[in-house]
Amino acid sequence: MTVISTCSLKSHGYDTPLPQASNLGTHKRTHSGEKPHKCNQCNFASSRAYHLKTHIRTHNGEKPYKCSQCDFASSQTSHLRTHLRTHTGEKPHKCNQCSYASSHASAVKEHLIIHSGTKTNKCNRCDYLSSQPSKLRAHLRTHIGEKPHKYNKYNYASAHAGHLRTHLGTHDAEKGLRAV
């Protein structure tokens, strides 16, 4: 890489090489907090024009990055890359305290809360506490009766995906008994 300019602000602790002189002004905005690229539909603002262009897709619904293996489409290449892991089974993000791994870094971050024992997500209808927001959302379904996990062949619905999997396993077991 040919270095044309460097950022020598003390916050780095070292000179940061920038491959193009034009990047220096954009880079300095990360220190100043200046965000000249503003969305005309909401209060989003960015230091980089590219980030604004990507943000605009949330308003217009444009999803130019398409999966070649299914109908998934995304407004960002990073979301497509993460989605592709559902097809490959790749789980590069790992918990440093157990064997849990995920295709999403955010899932590992949420998972790590389990190890701390902290339960900050409280149900506003009962005394239920959870370490994970997703567990609280699933719990709330018990109060409102929502059962989004359905299998119409058996006329079964559940508030929890795991309960549906267990239920479907009973039918698999029945099939095995009939085959004997």
Short mmCIF file of C-alpha atoms in Angstrom, two decimals:
data_model
loop_
_atom_site.label_atom_id
_atom_site.label_comp_id
_atom_site.label_asym_id
_atom_site.label_seq_id
_atom_site.Cartn_x
_atom_site.Cartn_y
_atom_site.Cartn_z
CA MET A 1 0.00 0.00 0.00
CA THR A 2 1.39 3.39 -0.97
CA VAL A 3 0.83 5.84 1.87
CA ILE A 4 -0.08 9.30 0.65
CA SER A 5 -1.08 10.81 4.01
CA THR A 6 -1.27 9.91 7.67
CA CYS A 7 -3.44 10.86 10.63
CA SER A 8 -1.22 11.60 13.58
CA LEU A 9 -3.86 12.48 16.16
CA LYS A 10 -2.88 11.31 19.61
CA SER A 11 -6.10 9.28 20.04
CA HIS A 12 -4.61 6.60 17.77
CA GLY A 13 -1.37 6.30 19.68
CA TYR A 14 0.35 5.89 16.31
CA ASP A 15 0.28 7.36 12.82
CA THR A 16 -2.59 5.89 10.82
CA PRO A 17 -1.67 5.36 7.16
CA LEU A 18 -4.32 6.37 4.63
CA PRO A 19 -3.99 5.12 1.04
CA GLN A 20 -5.48 8.25 -0.56
CA ALA A 21 -5.16 11.90 0.37
CA SER A 22 -8.94 12.33 -0.01
CA ASN A 23 -9.46 9.83 2.83
CA LEU A 24 -7.73 12.12 5.34
CA GLY A 25 -10.62 14.62 5.48
CA THR A 26 -13.20 11.87 5.77
CA HIS A 27 -11.12 10.10 8.40
CA LYS A 28 -10.73 13.26 10.49
CA ARG A 29 -14.53 13.43 10.76
CA THR A 30 -14.35 10.31 12.96
CA HIS A 31 -12.50 12.47 15.49
CA SER A 32 -14.56 15.64 15.12
CA GLY A 33 -17.97 13.96 15.00
CA GLU A 34 -18.88 15.98 11.89
CA LYS A 35 -21.62 14.28 9.84
CA PRO A 36 -22.25 16.31 6.70
CA HIS A 37 -24.18 13.58 4.82
CA LYS A 38 -27.80 13.88 6.01
CA CYS A 39 -30.91 11.89 5.13
CA ASN A 40 -33.79 14.06 3.87
CA GLN A 41 -36.39 11.58 5.17
CA CYS A 42 -35.29 11.16 8.81
CA ASN A 43 -32.62 12.43 11.21
CA PHE A 44 -29.88 9.99 10.11
CA ALA A 45 -26.50 11.61 9.41
CA SER A 46 -23.11 10.16 8.53
CA SER A 47 -19.51 11.17 8.07
CA ARG A 48 -19.39 9.08 4.88
CA ALA A 49 -21.49 9.47 1.72
CA TYR A 50 -21.51 5.70 1.18
CA HIS A 51 -23.17 5.13 4.57
CA LEU A 52 -25.93 7.57 3.63
CA LYS A 53 -26.45 5.79 0.29
CA THR A 54 -26.83 2.48 2.14
CA HIS A 55 -29.16 4.06 4.71
CA ILE A 56 -31.47 5.47 1.99
CA ARG A 57 -32.25 1.86 1.04
CA THR A 58 -34.12 1.49 4.35
CA HIS A 59 -36.59 4.07 3.02
CA ASN A 60 -36.89 2.97 -0.61
CA GLY A 61 -36.74 -0.80 0.03
CA GLU A 62 -33.95 -1.37 -2.49
CA LYS A 63 -32.21 -4.71 -1.91
CA PRO A 64 -29.61 -5.13 -4.63
CA TYR A 65 -27.65 -7.97 -3.00
CA LYS A 66 -29.36 -11.27 -3.75
CA CYS A 67 -28.65 -14.79 -2.52
CA SER A 68 -27.97 -17.26 -5.33
CA GLN A 69 -29.38 -20.16 -3.28
CA CYS A 70 -32.73 -18.80 -2.06
CA ASP A 71 -35.01 -15.73 -2.22
CA PHE A 72 -33.08 -13.70 0.37
CA ALA A 73 -32.14 -10.16 -0.67
CA SER A 74 -30.45 -7.41 1.31
CA SER A 75 -29.63 -3.74 1.18
CA GLN A 76 -26.08 -4.40 2.42
CA THR A 77 -23.36 -6.78 1.28
CA SER A 78 -22.45 -7.57 4.89
CA HIS A 79 -25.99 -8.83 5.55
CA LEU A 80 -25.79 -11.08 2.47
CA ARG A 81 -22.41 -12.45 3.63
CA THR A 82 -23.89 -13.26 7.03
CA HIS A 83 -26.98 -14.83 5.42
CA LEU A 84 -24.85 -17.09 3.20
CA ARG A 85 -23.59 -18.74 6.38
CA THR A 86 -27.07 -20.23 6.84
CA HIS A 87 -26.36 -22.26 3.70
CA THR A 88 -22.75 -23.18 4.52
CA GLY A 89 -23.25 -23.77 8.25
CA GLU A 90 -20.24 -21.57 9.00
CA LYS A 91 -20.28 -20.17 12.55
CA PRO A 92 -17.17 -18.00 12.90
CA HIS A 93 -18.29 -16.15 16.03
CA LYS A 94 -17.51 -18.21 19.14
CA CYS A 95 -18.18 -17.85 22.86
CA ASN A 96 -14.93 -17.70 24.84
CA GLN A 97 -16.55 -19.48 27.80
CA CYS A 98 -18.32 -22.48 26.25
CA SER A 99 -18.80 -24.25 22.92
CA TYR A 100 -21.56 -21.90 21.65
CA ALA A 101 -20.94 -20.53 18.15
CA SER A 102 -23.03 -18.48 15.73
CA SER A 103 -23.02 -17.00 12.27
CA HIS A 104 -23.94 -13.65 13.89
CA ALA A 105 -21.58 -11.71 16.17
CA SER A 106 -24.60 -10.11 17.86
CA ALA A 107 -25.94 -13.54 18.86
CA VAL A 108 -22.68 -14.35 20.67
CA LYS A 109 -22.77 -10.96 22.40
CA GLU A 110 -26.31 -11.68 23.61
CA HIS A 111 -25.31 -15.24 24.59
CA LEU A 112 -22.42 -14.01 26.76
CA ILE A 113 -24.93 -12.44 29.15
CA ILE A 114 -25.94 -15.98 30.19
CA HIS A 115 -22.50 -16.52 31.72
CA SER A 116 -22.74 -13.34 33.82
CA GLY A 117 -25.93 -14.49 35.54
CA THR A 118 -27.36 -10.98 35.18
CA LYS A 119 -31.07 -10.88 34.44
CA THR A 120 -32.07 -7.36 33.49
CA ASN A 121 -34.99 -8.12 31.17
CA LYS A 122 -38.15 -8.04 33.30
CA CYS A 123 -41.67 -8.92 32.20
CA ASN A 124 -44.10 -6.09 32.83
CA ARG A 125 -46.94 -8.56 33.50
CA CYS A 126 -45.35 -10.96 36.01
CA ASP A 127 -42.12 -11.60 37.95
CA TYR A 128 -40.31 -13.31 35.04
CA LEU A 129 -36.69 -12.20 34.55
CA SER A 130 -34.37 -13.10 31.70
CA SER A 131 -30.76 -12.54 30.79
CA GLN A 132 -31.68 -12.28 27.10
CA PRO A 133 -34.16 -9.94 25.37
CA SER A 134 -35.15 -12.72 22.95
CA LYS A 135 -36.16 -14.97 25.86
CA LEU A 136 -38.31 -12.17 27.31
CA ARG A 137 -40.00 -11.64 23.91
CA ALA A 138 -40.78 -15.37 23.75
CA HIS A 139 -42.09 -15.29 27.34
CA LEU A 140 -44.42 -12.36 26.56
CA ARG A 141 -46.20 -14.59 24.04
CA THR A 142 -47.51 -16.67 26.94
CA HIS A 143 -49.43 -13.60 28.16
CA ILE A 144 -50.87 -12.53 24.82
CA GLY A 145 -51.51 -16.01 23.41
CA GLU A 146 -49.44 -15.45 20.27
CA LYS A 147 -48.34 -18.73 18.66
CA PRO A 148 -46.28 -17.87 15.57
CA HIS A 149 -44.64 -21.30 15.18
CA LYS A 150 -47.18 -23.38 13.26
CA TYR A 151 -47.35 -26.68 11.44
CA ASN A 152 -50.66 -26.92 9.63
CA LYS A 153 -50.41 -30.62 8.75
CA TYR A 154 -50.92 -31.48 12.42
CA ASN A 155 -52.99 -28.37 13.30
CA TYR A 156 -50.38 -27.42 15.90
CA ALA A 157 -49.14 -24.00 16.95
CA SER A 158 -46.69 -22.92 19.64
CA ALA A 159 -45.30 -19.76 21.19
CA HIS A 160 -41.81 -21.29 21.07
CA ALA A 161 -39.94 -22.80 18.11
CA GLY A 162 -38.40 -25.43 20.41
CA HIS A 163 -41.84 -26.66 21.46
CA LEU A 164 -42.80 -27.09 17.81
CA ARG A 165 -39.61 -29.08 17.16
CA THR A 166 -40.38 -31.32 20.15
CA HIS A 167 -43.95 -31.80 18.95
CA LEU A 168 -42.82 -32.73 15.45
CA GLY A 169 -40.44 -35.25 17.01
CA THR A 170 -43.42 -37.07 18.55
CA HIS A 171 -44.82 -37.61 15.05
CA ASP A 172 -41.45 -38.89 13.84
CA ALA A 173 -41.42 -41.33 16.78
CA GLU A 174 -44.97 -42.50 15.91
CA LYS A 175 -43.89 -43.18 12.33
CA GLY A 176 -40.97 -45.25 13.62
CA LEU A 177 -43.27 -47.33 15.85
CA ARG A 178 -45.68 -47.98 12.97
CA ALA A 179 -42.85 -49.19 10.76
CA VAL A 180 -41.92 -51.95 13.24
#
